[in-house]
Coordinates of C-alpha atoms in Angstrom, one line a residue:
Chain I
M1 CA 0.0 0.0 0.0
T2 CA 1.3 3.4 -0.9
S3 CA 2.2 5.4 2.2
E4 CA -0.4 7.6 3.8
F5 CA 1.8 10.6 3.1
E6 CA 2.0 9.9 -0.6
L7 CA -1.7 9.4 -0.9
I8 CA -2.5 12.6 1.0
A9 CA 0.0 14.5 -1.1
R10 CA -1.3 13.1 -4.4
Y11 CA -5.1 13.4 -4.0
F12 CA -6.0 15.4 -1.0
T13 CA -3.7 18.4 -1.0
P14 CA -5.7 21.2 -2.6
A15 CA -3.9 22.6 -5.6
A16 CA -4.6 26.3 -5.0
P17 CA -3.8 27.4 -1.5
G18 CA -4.3 31.0 -2.3
S19 CA -8.0 30.5 -2.9
R20 CA -8.7 28.9 0.5
A21 CA -10.3 31.7 2.5
G22 CA -9.8 31.6 6.2
V23 CA -7.0 29.0 6.1
A24 CA -3.8 30.2 7.8
L25 CA -2.2 26.8 7.4
G26 CA -3.6 23.9 5.4
V27 CA -2.8 20.2 4.9
G28 CA 0.7 19.2 5.9
D29 CA 1.3 20.0 9.6
D30 CA 0.0 18.5 12.8
C31 CA -3.1 20.6 12.6
A32 CA -4.6 23.1 10.1
L33 CA -4.9 26.6 11.4
L34 CA -8.2 28.4 10.6
V35 CA -9.3 32.0 10.9
P36 CA -12.9 32.2 12.2
R37 CA -14.9 35.3 11.5
R38 CA -15.7 37.7 14.3
G39 CA -19.3 37.5 15.4
S40 CA -19.9 34.1 14.0
R41 CA -20.7 30.8 15.7
L42 CA -18.7 27.9 14.5
A43 CA -21.1 25.1 13.4
V44 CA -19.4 21.6 13.4
S45 CA -20.6 18.1 12.6
V46 CA -19.2 14.7 11.6
D47 CA -20.8 12.0 9.5
T48 CA -19.3 8.6 8.6
S49 CA -20.4 6.8 5.4
V50 CA -19.6 3.1 5.5
A51 CA -19.6 0.9 2.4
E52 CA -22.6 -1.5 2.2
V53 CA -24.2 0.4 5.2
H54 CA -24.6 3.9 3.8
F55 CA -23.7 3.4 0.1
P56 CA -23.1 0.5 -2.3
T57 CA -19.4 -0.3 -2.6
A58 CA -19.9 -0.7 -6.4
A59 CA -21.2 2.9 -6.7
P60 CA -19.1 5.1 -8.9
A61 CA -16.1 6.3 -6.9
E62 CA -16.8 9.9 -7.9
S63 CA -20.3 9.8 -6.4
I64 CA -19.0 8.1 -3.2
G65 CA -16.7 11.1 -2.8
H66 CA -19.4 13.6 -3.5
R67 CA -21.9 11.9 -1.3
A68 CA -19.7 11.5 1.7
L69 CA -19.1 15.2 1.8
A70 CA -22.7 16.0 0.9
V71 CA -24.3 14.3 3.9
S72 CA -22.1 16.2 6.3
L73 CA -22.6 19.6 4.5
S74 CA -26.4 18.9 4.8
D75 CA -26.0 19.3 8.6
L76 CA -24.5 22.7 8.1
A77 CA -27.4 23.6 5.7
A78 CA -29.9 22.5 8.4
M79 CA -28.3 25.1 10.8
G80 CA -28.4 27.9 8.3
A81 CA -24.6 27.9 8.3
E82 CA -22.2 28.7 5.5
A83 CA -19.8 25.9 4.7
R84 CA -16.1 26.8 5.2
W85 CA -13.8 23.9 6.0
C86 CA -13.7 20.1 6.2
L87 CA -11.5 17.2 7.3
M88 CA -11.7 13.7 5.8
A89 CA -10.9 10.4 7.5
L90 CA -10.7 7.8 4.8
A91 CA -10.4 4.1 5.6
M92 CA -9.7 1.7 2.7
T93 CA -8.4 -1.8 2.2
D94 CA -6.0 -0.9 -0.6
A95 CA -5.0 2.1 -2.6
D96 CA -6.3 1.9 -6.1
D97 CA -5.1 4.8 -8.2
T98 CA -8.1 5.0 -10.5
W99 CA -10.6 4.7 -7.8
L100 CA -8.9 7.3 -5.6
S101 CA -8.6 9.7 -8.4
N102 CA -12.3 9.5 -9.2
F103 CA -13.2 9.6 -5.5
A104 CA -11.1 12.7 -5.0
R105 CA -12.7 14.4 -8.1
G106 CA -16.1 13.9 -6.6
F107 CA -15.0 15.2 -3.2
H108 CA -13.1 18.1 -4.5
G109 CA -15.9 19.0 -6.9
L110 CA -18.4 19.5 -4.1
C111 CA -15.8 21.3 -2.0
E112 CA -15.5 23.8 -4.8
A113 CA -19.2 24.1 -5.5
S114 CA -19.9 24.6 -1.8
G115 CA -17.0 26.9 -0.9
T116 CA -15.5 24.3 1.4
S117 CA -11.8 24.0 1.9
L118 CA -10.3 20.5 2.7
V119 CA -7.8 21.3 5.4
G120 CA -6.7 17.9 6.7
G121 CA -7.5 14.3 7.3
D122 CA -6.1 10.9 7.6
V123 CA -6.0 7.6 5.7
T124 CA -6.1 4.3 7.5
R125 CA -6.4 0.6 6.6
G126 CA -9.8 -0.8 7.1
E127 CA -13.1 -1.5 5.3
L128 CA -14.1 1.4 3.1
A129 CA -15.5 4.2 5.1
I130 CA -15.3 8.0 4.9
G131 CA -15.8 10.2 7.9
V132 CA -16.2 13.8 7.1
T133 CA -16.0 16.6 9.6
V134 CA -17.5 19.9 8.4
M135 CA -17.0 23.3 9.9
G136 CA -19.1 26.3 8.9
E137 CA -20.2 29.6 10.2
V138 CA -23.4 31.3 11.1
P139 CA -23.9 34.8 12.5
E140 CA -24.5 34.8 16.2
G141 CA -28.1 34.4 17.1
Q142 CA -29.2 33.3 13.6
A143 CA -28.6 29.6 13.7
L144 CA -31.6 27.4 12.9
T145 CA -32.1 24.6 15.5
R146 CA -34.6 21.8 15.9
G147 CA -36.2 23.3 19.0
G148 CA -38.1 26.4 17.8
S149 CA -41.3 25.1 16.2
R150 CA -44.5 26.7 17.6
P151 CA -48.1 25.7 17.3
G152 CA -49.6 27.2 14.2
D153 CA -46.3 27.1 12.3
V154 CA -46.4 25.8 8.8
L155 CA -44.3 22.7 8.1
A156 CA -42.5 22.8 4.7
V157 CA -39.9 20.9 2.8
T158 CA -37.4 22.0 0.2
G159 CA -37.2 20.2 -3.2
A160 CA -38.8 16.8 -3.5
L161 CA -38.9 13.7 -1.3
G162 CA -38.3 10.0 -1.8
G163 CA -35.5 10.3 -4.3
G164 CA -32.9 8.8 -2.0
A165 CA -34.9 5.7 -1.3
G166 CA -36.2 5.5 -4.8
G167 CA -32.7 5.8 -6.2
L168 CA -31.4 3.0 -4.0
A169 CA -34.3 0.8 -5.0
L170 CA -33.5 1.4 -8.7
W171 CA -29.8 0.7 -8.0
Q172 CA -30.6 -2.6 -6.4
R173 CA -32.8 -3.5 -9.3
G174 CA -29.7 -3.1 -11.5
E175 CA -30.5 0.3 -13.1
K176 CA -27.1 1.6 -14.3
D177 CA -28.2 4.8 -16.1
L178 CA -26.4 7.2 -13.8
E179 CA -28.4 10.1 -15.2
H180 CA -31.7 8.7 -14.2
P181 CA -33.1 11.4 -11.9
L182 CA -33.6 9.1 -9.0
L183 CA -30.0 7.8 -9.2
V184 CA -28.8 11.3 -9.4
R185 CA -30.8 12.0 -6.2
Y186 CA -29.4 9.0 -4.5
L187 CA -25.8 9.1 -5.6
R188 CA -25.2 12.8 -5.8
P189 CA -27.4 14.5 -3.3
Q190 CA -27.2 18.3 -3.2
P191 CA -26.9 19.8 0.3
R192 CA -29.3 22.7 0.6
L193 CA -26.7 25.2 1.9
G194 CA -28.2 28.2 0.1
A195 CA -31.7 27.4 1.2
G196 CA -30.6 27.1 4.9
Q197 CA -29.0 30.4 4.8
A198 CA -31.9 32.0 2.9
L199 CA -34.3 30.7 5.6
R200 CA -32.4 32.4 8.5
G201 CA -34.8 34.8 10.2
L202 CA -37.8 33.1 8.8
A203 CA -37.7 29.5 9.8
T204 CA -38.4 28.7 13.5
A205 CA -36.8 25.2 13.3
A206 CA -35.0 23.2 10.7
I207 CA -33.5 19.7 10.2
D208 CA -32.1 17.9 7.2
I209 CA -34.0 14.8 6.0
S210 CA -31.4 12.1 6.3
D211 CA -33.3 9.4 8.3
G212 CA -36.6 9.9 6.6
L213 CA -39.2 12.6 6.8
L214 CA -41.1 11.1 9.7
A215 CA -38.1 10.2 11.8
D216 CA -36.6 13.6 11.3
L217 CA -39.9 15.3 12.0
G218 CA -39.9 13.3 15.2
H219 CA -36.7 14.9 16.3
V220 CA -38.1 18.4 15.6
L221 CA -41.3 17.7 17.5
A222 CA -39.4 16.3 20.5
A223 CA -36.9 19.2 20.6
S224 CA -39.7 21.7 20.2
G225 CA -42.2 20.0 22.6
V226 CA -45.0 20.2 20.0
G227 CA -46.9 17.9 17.6
A228 CA -47.7 18.0 13.9
R229 CA -50.4 17.2 11.4
V230 CA -49.0 16.1 8.1
D231 CA -50.9 16.3 4.8
V232 CA -49.6 13.2 3.1
E233 CA -51.2 14.1 -0.2
A234 CA -49.1 17.3 -0.3
L235 CA -45.7 15.6 -0.2
P236 CA -43.7 16.6 -3.2
L237 CA -42.4 13.4 -4.8
A238 CA -39.1 13.2 -6.5
E239 CA -39.1 13.1 -10.3
G240 CA -39.6 9.6 -11.6
L241 CA -40.6 8.2 -8.2
L242 CA -44.2 7.4 -9.0
H243 CA -43.3 5.6 -12.2
A244 CA -40.5 3.6 -10.5
L245 CA -42.3 2.5 -7.3
G246 CA -46.0 3.0 -7.9
P247 CA -48.2 5.3 -5.7
E248 CA -48.1 3.4 -2.4
R249 CA -44.4 2.7 -2.2
A250 CA -43.6 6.2 -3.6
Q251 CA -45.5 7.7 -0.6
Q252 CA -43.7 5.3 1.8
A253 CA -40.4 6.4 0.3
A254 CA -41.3 10.0 0.8
L255 CA -42.4 9.5 4.3
G256 CA -39.8 7.1 5.6
G257 CA -37.1 6.4 3.1
G258 CA -34.3 8.7 4.2
D259 CA -31.2 9.9 2.3
D260 CA -33.1 12.8 0.7
Y261 CA -31.0 15.6 2.2
E262 CA -33.8 18.1 1.8
L263 CA -34.6 20.6 4.6
L264 CA -37.7 20.2 6.7
V265 CA -38.5 23.5 8.3
S266 CA -41.3 25.1 10.4
L267 CA -42.1 28.8 9.9
P268 CA -44.9 31.2 10.8
A269 CA -47.7 31.1 8.2
D270 CA -47.1 34.8 7.4
A271 CA -43.4 34.1 6.5
L272 CA -44.2 31.4 4.0
E273 CA -44.6 33.7 1.0
E274 CA -41.3 35.4 1.6
A275 CA -39.5 32.1 2.3
T276 CA -41.0 30.7 -1.0
R277 CA -39.8 33.7 -2.9
R278 CA -36.3 33.4 -1.5
L279 CA -36.0 29.8 -2.4
D280 CA -37.5 30.3 -5.8
G281 CA -34.6 32.6 -6.3
L282 CA -32.4 29.6 -5.8
G283 CA -34.4 27.5 -8.2
L284 CA -35.7 25.4 -5.3
A285 CA -39.4 24.7 -4.4
L286 CA -40.7 25.1 -0.8
T287 CA -43.8 23.0 -0.3
P288 CA -46.1 23.2 2.8
I289 CA -46.8 19.7 4.0
G290 CA -48.6 20.3 7.3
T291 CA -48.9 22.3 10.5
I292 CA -47.4 22.3 13.9
T293 CA -49.9 21.6 16.7
A294 CA -49.9 22.2 20.4
E295 CA -50.9 18.7 21.2
P296 CA -48.0 16.3 21.0
G297 CA -47.8 13.4 18.5
L298 CA -48.4 13.1 14.8
S299 CA -51.7 13.0 12.9
G300 CA -52.6 12.6 9.3
V301 CA -50.3 9.7 8.7
A302 CA -51.7 6.1 8.7
D303 CA -50.0 3.7 11.1
T304 CA -49.3 1.4 8.2
A305 CA -47.4 4.2 6.4
L306 CA -45.4 4.8 9.5
V307 CA -43.9 1.3 9.5
G308 CA -44.4 0.6 5.8
W309 CA -41.0 1.6 4.7
Q310 CA -39.2 -0.8 7.0
H311 CA -41.0 -3.7 5.3
F312 CA -40.3 -2.5 1.8
G313 CA -37.8 -4.5 -0.1
A314 CA -34.8 -6.2 1.4
A315 CA -32.2 -3.5 0.9
D316 CA -28.6 -4.6 1.4
V317 CA -27.7 -1.0 1.8
K318 CA -29.6 1.1 4.2
R319 CA -28.8 3.7 6.9
G320 CA -27.0 2.1 9.7
A321 CA -28.2 4.4 12.4
T322 CA -31.2 2.5 13.6
Chain B
M1 CA -28.5 -3.1 17.9
T2 CA -29.6 -0.2 20.1
S3 CA -30.3 2.8 18.0
E4 CA -27.7 5.4 17.4
F5 CA -29.8 8.0 19.2
E6 CA -30.1 5.9 22.4
L7 CA -26.4 5.2 22.4
I8 CA -25.5 8.8 21.9
A9 CA -27.9 9.8 24.6
R10 CA -26.7 7.2 27.1
Y11 CA -22.9 7.5 26.8
F12 CA -21.9 10.5 24.9
T13 CA -24.1 13.4 26.0
P14 CA -22.0 15.3 28.5
A15 CA -23.7 15.5 31.8
A16 CA -22.8 19.0 32.8
P17 CA -23.6 21.4 29.9
G18 CA -22.9 24.4 32.2
S19 CA -19.2 23.6 32.4
R20 CA -18.7 23.4 28.7
A21 CA -16.9 26.7 27.9
G22 CA -17.4 28.1 24.4
V23 CA -20.3 25.8 23.6
A24 CA -23.4 27.6 22.5
L25 CA -25.1 24.4 21.5
G26 CA -23.9 20.9 22.2
V27 CA -24.8 17.4 21.3
G28 CA -28.4 16.9 20.0
D29 CA -28.9 19.1 17.0
D30 CA -27.6 18.9 13.4
C31 CA -24.4 20.7 14.4
A32 CA -22.8 21.9 17.5
L33 CA -22.4 25.7 17.8
L34 CA -19.1 26.8 19.2
V35 CA -17.8 30.3 20.2
P36 CA -14.2 30.8 19.1
R37 CA -12.1 33.4 21.0
R38 CA -11.2 36.6 19.3
G39 CA -7.6 36.8 18.2
S40 CA -7.2 33.0 18.2
R41 CA -6.5 30.6 15.3
L42 CA -8.6 27.5 15.3
A43 CA -6.3 24.4 15.2
V44 CA -8.1 21.3 13.9
S45 CA -7.0 17.7 13.2
V46 CA -8.6 14.3 12.9
D47 CA -7.1 10.9 13.7
T48 CA -8.7 7.5 13.3
S49 CA -7.8 4.6 15.5
V50 CA -8.6 1.2 13.9
A51 CA -8.8 -2.0 15.9
E52 CA -5.9 -4.4 15.2
V53 CA -4.2 -1.6 13.2
H54 CA -3.7 1.0 15.8
F55 CA -4.6 -0.8 19.0
P56 CA -5.4 -4.4 20.1
T57 CA -9.1 -5.1 20.1
A58 CA -8.6 -6.9 23.4
A59 CA -7.2 -3.8 25.1
P60 CA -9.2 -2.5 28.0
A61 CA -12.1 -0.5 26.7
E62 CA -11.3 2.4 29.0
S63 CA -7.8 2.7 27.5
I64 CA -9.2 2.4 24.0
G65 CA -11.4 5.4 24.7
H66 CA -8.6 7.4 26.3
R67 CA -6.1 6.6 23.6
A68 CA -8.3 7.5 20.7
L69 CA -8.7 11.0 22.1
A70 CA -5.1 11.2 23.2
V71 CA -3.6 10.6 19.8
S72 CA -5.7 13.5 18.3
L73 CA -5.0 15.8 21.2
S74 CA -1.3 15.2 20.7
D75 CA -1.6 17.0 17.4
L76 CA -3.0 20.1 19.2
A77 CA -0.1 19.8 21.6
A78 CA 2.3 19.8 18.7
M79 CA 0.9 23.2 17.5
G80 CA 1.1 24.8 21.0
A81 CA -2.7 24.9 21.0
E82 CA -5.1 24.7 23.9
A83 CA -7.7 21.9 23.5
R84 CA -11.3 23.0 23.4
W85 CA -13.7 20.7 21.6
C86 CA -13.9 17.3 20.0
L87 CA -16.2 15.2 17.8
M88 CA -16.2 11.4 17.9
A89 CA -17.1 9.0 15.0
L90 CA -17.4 5.6 16.4
A91 CA -17.8 2.5 14.3
M92 CA -18.6 -0.8 16.0
T93 CA -20.1 -4.2 15.1
D94 CA -22.4 -4.4 18.1
A95 CA -23.3 -2.3 21.1
D96 CA -22.1 -4.0 24.3
D97 CA -23.2 -2.0 27.3
T98 CA -20.2 -2.8 29.6
W99 CA -17.7 -2.2 26.9
L100 CA -19.3 1.1 25.9
S101 CA -19.6 2.3 29.5
N102 CA -15.9 1.7 30.0
F103 CA -14.9 3.1 26.7
A104 CA -16.9 6.3 27.5
R105 CA -15.3 6.6 30.9
G106 CA -11.8 6.6 29.3
F107 CA -12.9 9.1 26.7
H108 CA -14.7 11.4 29.1
G109 CA -11.9 11.2 31.6
L110 CA -9.4 12.6 29.2
C111 CA -11.9 15.2 28.0
E112 CA -12.1 16.4 31.5
A113 CA -8.4 16.3 32.2
S114 CA -7.6 18.2 29.0
G115 CA -10.4 20.7 29.1
T116 CA -12.0 19.3 25.9
S117 CA -15.7 19.3 25.4
L118 CA -17.3 16.5 23.4
V119 CA -19.8 18.4 21.2
G120 CA -21.0 15.8 18.7
G121 CA -20.3 12.6 16.8
D122 CA -21.9 9.6 15.2
V123 CA -22.1 5.9 15.7
T124 CA -22.1 3.5 12.7
R125 CA -22.0 -0.2 12.1
G126 CA -18.6 -1.4 11.1
E127 CA -15.3 -2.9 12.4
L128 CA -14.3 -1.2 15.6
A129 CA -12.7 2.2 14.8
I130 CA -12.7 5.6 16.4
G131 CA -12.2 8.8 14.5
V132 CA -11.7 11.8 16.7
T133 CA -11.7 15.4 15.4
V134 CA -10.2 17.8 17.8
M135 CA -10.5 21.6 17.7
G136 CA -8.2 23.9 19.8
E137 CA -7.1 27.4 19.9
V138 CA -3.8 29.2 19.7
P139 CA -3.1 32.9 19.8
E140 CA -2.5 34.4 16.3
G141 CA 1.1 34.1 15.3
Q142 CA 2.1 31.8 18.1
A143 CA 1.4 28.4 16.6
L144 CA 4.3 25.9 16.5
T145 CA 4.7 24.4 13.0
R146 CA 7.1 21.9 11.5
G147 CA 8.8 24.4 9.3
G148 CA 10.8 26.7 11.5
S149 CA 14.0 24.8 12.4
R150 CA 17.2 26.7 11.8
P151 CA 20.8 25.5 11.6
G152 CA 22.3 25.6 15.1
D153 CA 19.0 25.0 16.9
V154 CA 19.0 22.3 19.6
L155 CA 16.8 19.3 19.0
A156 CA 15.0 18.2 22.1
V157 CA 12.2 15.8 23.2
T158 CA 9.8 15.9 26.1
G159 CA 9.5 13.0 28.5
A160 CA 10.9 9.6 27.4
L161 CA 11.0 7.6 24.2
G162 CA 10.2 4.0 23.2
G163 CA 7.4 3.5 25.7
G164 CA 4.8 3.1 23.0
A165 CA 6.7 0.4 21.1
G166 CA 7.9 -1.2 24.3
G167 CA 4.4 -1.4 25.7
L168 CA 3.1 -3.0 22.6
A169 CA 5.9 -5.5 22.7
L170 CA 5.0 -6.4 26.3
W171 CA 1.3 -6.6 25.4
Q172 CA 2.0 -9.0 22.6
R173 CA 4.1 -11.2 25.0
G174 CA 1.0 -11.5 27.2
E175 CA 1.9 -9.0 29.9
K176 CA -1.4 -8.1 31.6
D177 CA -0.2 -5.9 34.5
L178 CA -1.9 -2.7 33.3
E179 CA 0.2 -0.7 35.7
H180 CA 3.4 -1.7 34.2
P181 CA 5.0 1.6 33.2
L182 CA 5.4 0.5 29.5
L183 CA 1.8 -0.6 29.3
V184 CA 0.7 2.7 30.8
R185 CA 2.7 4.5 28.2
Y186 CA 1.3 2.4 25.3
L187 CA -2.4 2.1 26.5
R188 CA -2.8 5.5 28.1
P189 CA -0.5 8.0 26.4
Q190 CA -0.6 11.6 27.8
P191 CA -0.8 14.3 25.1
R192 CA 1.7 17.0 26.0
L193 CA -0.7 19.9 25.8
G194 CA 0.8 21.9 28.6
A195 CA 4.3 21.4 27.2
G196 CA 3.2 22.6 23.8
Q197 CA 1.7 25.7 25.2
A198 CA 4.7 26.3 27.4
L199 CA 7.1 26.1 24.5
R200 CA 5.3 28.9 22.5
G201 CA 7.7 31.7 21.8
L202 CA 10.7 29.4 22.4
A203 CA 10.5 26.5 20.1
T204 CA 11.2 27.2 16.4
A205 CA 9.4 23.9 15.3
A206 CA 7.5 21.1 16.9
I207 CA 5.9 17.8 16.0
D208 CA 4.4 15.0 18.1
I209 CA 6.1 11.6 17.9
S210 CA 3.5 9.3 16.6
D211 CA 5.3 7.6 13.7
G212 CA 8.6 7.2 15.5
L213 CA 11.3 9.8 16.3
L214 CA 13.2 9.4 13.0
A215 CA 10.1 9.5 10.8
D216 CA 8.7 12.5 12.6
L217 CA 12.1 14.2 12.6
G218 CA 12.1 13.6 8.9
H219 CA 8.9 15.6 8.5
V220 CA 10.4 18.5 10.4
L221 CA 13.7 18.5 8.4
A222 CA 11.7 18.4 5.1
A223 CA 9.4 21.2 6.1
S224 CA 12.3 23.3 7.5
G225 CA 14.7 22.6 4.7
V226 CA 17.5 21.6 7.1
G227 CA 19.3 18.5 8.3
A228 CA 20.1 17.1 11.8
R229 CA 22.7 15.3 13.8
V230 CA 21.2 13.0 16.4
D231 CA 23.1 11.9 19.5
V232 CA 21.6 8.4 19.9
E233 CA 23.2 7.9 23.3
A234 CA 21.3 10.9 24.6
L235 CA 17.8 9.5 23.9
P236 CA 15.8 9.4 27.1
L237 CA 14.4 5.8 27.3
A238 CA 11.0 5.1 28.8
E239 CA 11.0 3.5 32.3
G240 CA 11.4 -0.2 32.1
L241 CA 12.4 -0.2 28.4
L242 CA 16.0 -1.4 28.8
H243 CA 14.9 -4.2 31.0
A244 CA 12.1 -5.3 28.8
L245 CA 13.9 -5.2 25.4
G246 CA 17.6 -5.1 26.1
P247 CA 19.8 -2.2 24.9
E248 CA 19.8 -2.7 21.2
R249 CA 16.0 -3.1 20.7
A250 CA 15.4 -0.4 23.3
Q251 CA 17.3 2.0 21.2
Q252 CA 15.5 0.9 18.1
A253 CA 12.2 1.4 19.9
A254 CA 13.2 4.9 20.9
L255 CA 14.3 5.8 17.3
G256 CA 11.6 4.2 15.3
G257 CA 8.9 2.7 17.4
G258 CA 6.2 5.3 17.3
D259 CA 3.2 5.8 19.5
D260 CA 5.2 7.8 22.1
Y261 CA 3.2 11.0 21.7
E262 CA 6.0 13.1 23.1
L263 CA 6.9 16.4 21.5
L264 CA 10.0 16.7 19.3
V265 CA 11.0 20.4 19.1
S266 CA 13.9 22.5 17.9
L267 CA 14.9 25.7 19.7
P268 CA 17.7 28.2 19.8
A269 CA 20.5 27.0 22.1
D270 CA 20.0 30.0 24.4
A271 CA 16.3 29.2 24.8
L272 CA 17.0 25.7 26.1
E273 CA 17.4 26.7 29.8
E274 CA 14.1 28.6 29.9
A275 CA 12.3 25.9 28.0
T276 CA 13.6 23.3 30.5
R277 CA 12.6 25.4 33.4
R278 CA 9.0 25.8 32.0
L279 CA 8.6 22.1 31.4
D280 CA 10.1 21.2 34.8
G281 CA 7.3 23.2 36.2
L282 CA 5.0 20.8 34.5
G283 CA 6.9 17.8 35.9
L284 CA 8.2 16.9 32.5
A285 CA 11.8 16.5 31.3
L286 CA 13.1 18.2 28.2
T287 CA 16.2 16.4 26.8
P288 CA 18.5 17.7 24.1
I289 CA 19.1 14.9 21.6
G290 CA 20.9 16.6 18.8
T291 CA 21.4 19.7 16.6
I292 CA 19.9 21.1 13.5
T293 CA 22.4 21.4 10.6
A294 CA 22.4 23.4 7.4
E295 CA 23.4 20.4 5.3
P296 CA 20.3 18.2 4.6
G297 CA 20.1 14.7 5.8
L298 CA 20.5 12.9 9.1
S299 CA 23.8 12.0 10.8
G300 CA 24.7 10.2 14.0
V301 CA 22.3 7.3 13.4
A302 CA 23.6 4.0 12.0
D303 CA 21.8 2.8 8.8
T304 CA 21.0 -0.4 10.6
A305 CA 19.2 1.5 13.3
L306 CA 17.2 3.4 10.7
V307 CA 15.6 0.2 9.4
G308 CA 16.0 -1.9 12.5
W309 CA 12.6 -1.3 14.0
Q310 CA 10.8 -2.5 11.0
H311 CA 12.5 -5.9 11.4
F312 CA 11.9 -6.1 15.0
G313 CA 9.2 -8.7 16.0
A314 CA 6.2 -9.5 14.0
A315 CA 3.7 -7.1 15.5
D316 CA 0.1 -7.8 14.6
V317 CA -0.7 -4.3 15.7
K318 CA 1.2 -1.5 14.3
R319 CA 0.6 1.9 12.8
G320 CA -1.3 1.5 9.6
A321 CA 0.0 4.6 7.9
T322 CA 3.1 3.4 6.3

């Protein structure tokens, strides 16, 4: 195996140090040295993507690199934070040059698109897994948390739902057209960083949909001490989902399927129009899907739908969290 | 397997939020929100410890937890940074309550001793591995890097060398007295955070000895564009090392064994006394072991010693980096 130092030097040392804003010292010393902005909170999160747990080992290396960063950036988006820096911990069994080159292209591509500087990491022997720590910034007092939903607030989601689960289902059926809209959703999710920042000052709570709409809504309700009524008919379904899964499973995918990396937010009814306008400016839909209620619990969703997704298919690859 | 959320809640949610300096929002949301100090650089690093690569799976869980954090904190020490926050990415095959409880005790114990707040993380299924991201702070312009060594500088190390490799050798021979000084060194290394901070303004370069003295010295020489002469007889050997390994292998362990987590620094000759005095105040020795030279390369070390360590024993567990 090529040494860690050579691997890092070859694939993970950014080529243009001058463009890395807020980096006083990048890859190559014991630590990176970063320059936080005054008046900002530092938002930090880590997510690990494990082969055959979170993604198929056989997925294109470029999308594995993109996706590992995307799922972490999605947490910054959910706080309304701007992405700034990341660290990558890569475990792999051997060092394949072609694979690494493609993986790095996917990772660096999303770094560039999101304004994130890779400032360090490590490479170890082990089953393929990628741990990505992201660091972002949000002005003091403006972070979106899970705990601010109030009775009467509108529940809304960005973009469309069910694409992650639908894409995985297609992949497992052997679909190999990587431009199929559902595969694009699953393999190359787009963290909603711009949307999160645009919703500062409007949303009362936010979370990214990684575990599935209902599971993530549950986190918001618990943190906010409220309940919700969901209008299942209003859920925006990902392009191609109905055709691929049929109406029942499409709805289950949207409710429980996970890996969508859209934002679920609550906001006062009178802020919906302005929020919709701002996201429209980003080319992104904001769809009301229910209401926050004072009484705890969830209404509007059939019990069968709540558990339906878990019984759907025999996915080899699924989220490992639960 | 118990759900990720339950595990995190049970073992990795700090009990005393009030004591967590600089934490505006801790574990439990999409990101933690941290409050960096004005005028400080943020020092960040990640290290992953993989079972059977970086530590024996059968090691006490408490020491595995301690050690995983220690190796990351050691990078902060090498920058002269103060430890502030950390994130932990834990991969494990199943959730054993006793093991996790002990692991968490070791991790939290070092958090407390080092003033580090655990502010987030994730738990995934996979072979046992712990990725720890550490974040610290160092006043602007005062960070110690690898690149500042100048010809004529004294080379010096904190504490004693060879304990990591010696402890591993003992462990592999079946030694189970966890209070043996070499096992203490190997299983519960102490990151030299106080020493790193004390050497600000005196040391011209610093690195922590994780890959072995000669390998890490090589990084300093390359970054500084200088060479060094090492006085092998001057190396401070860890307590019990001579007795455990005999003189030849003890010297090889000190030169190439790795996992010592002492600091290797260079400093002007006239700063040595003050540096020694400061570290003495911390109960830590600072031993001169050589000199920085203008001509590149390394002298004073026999070629056989350079490669000796790699041929010593048939360690199952060794650093996976090279």
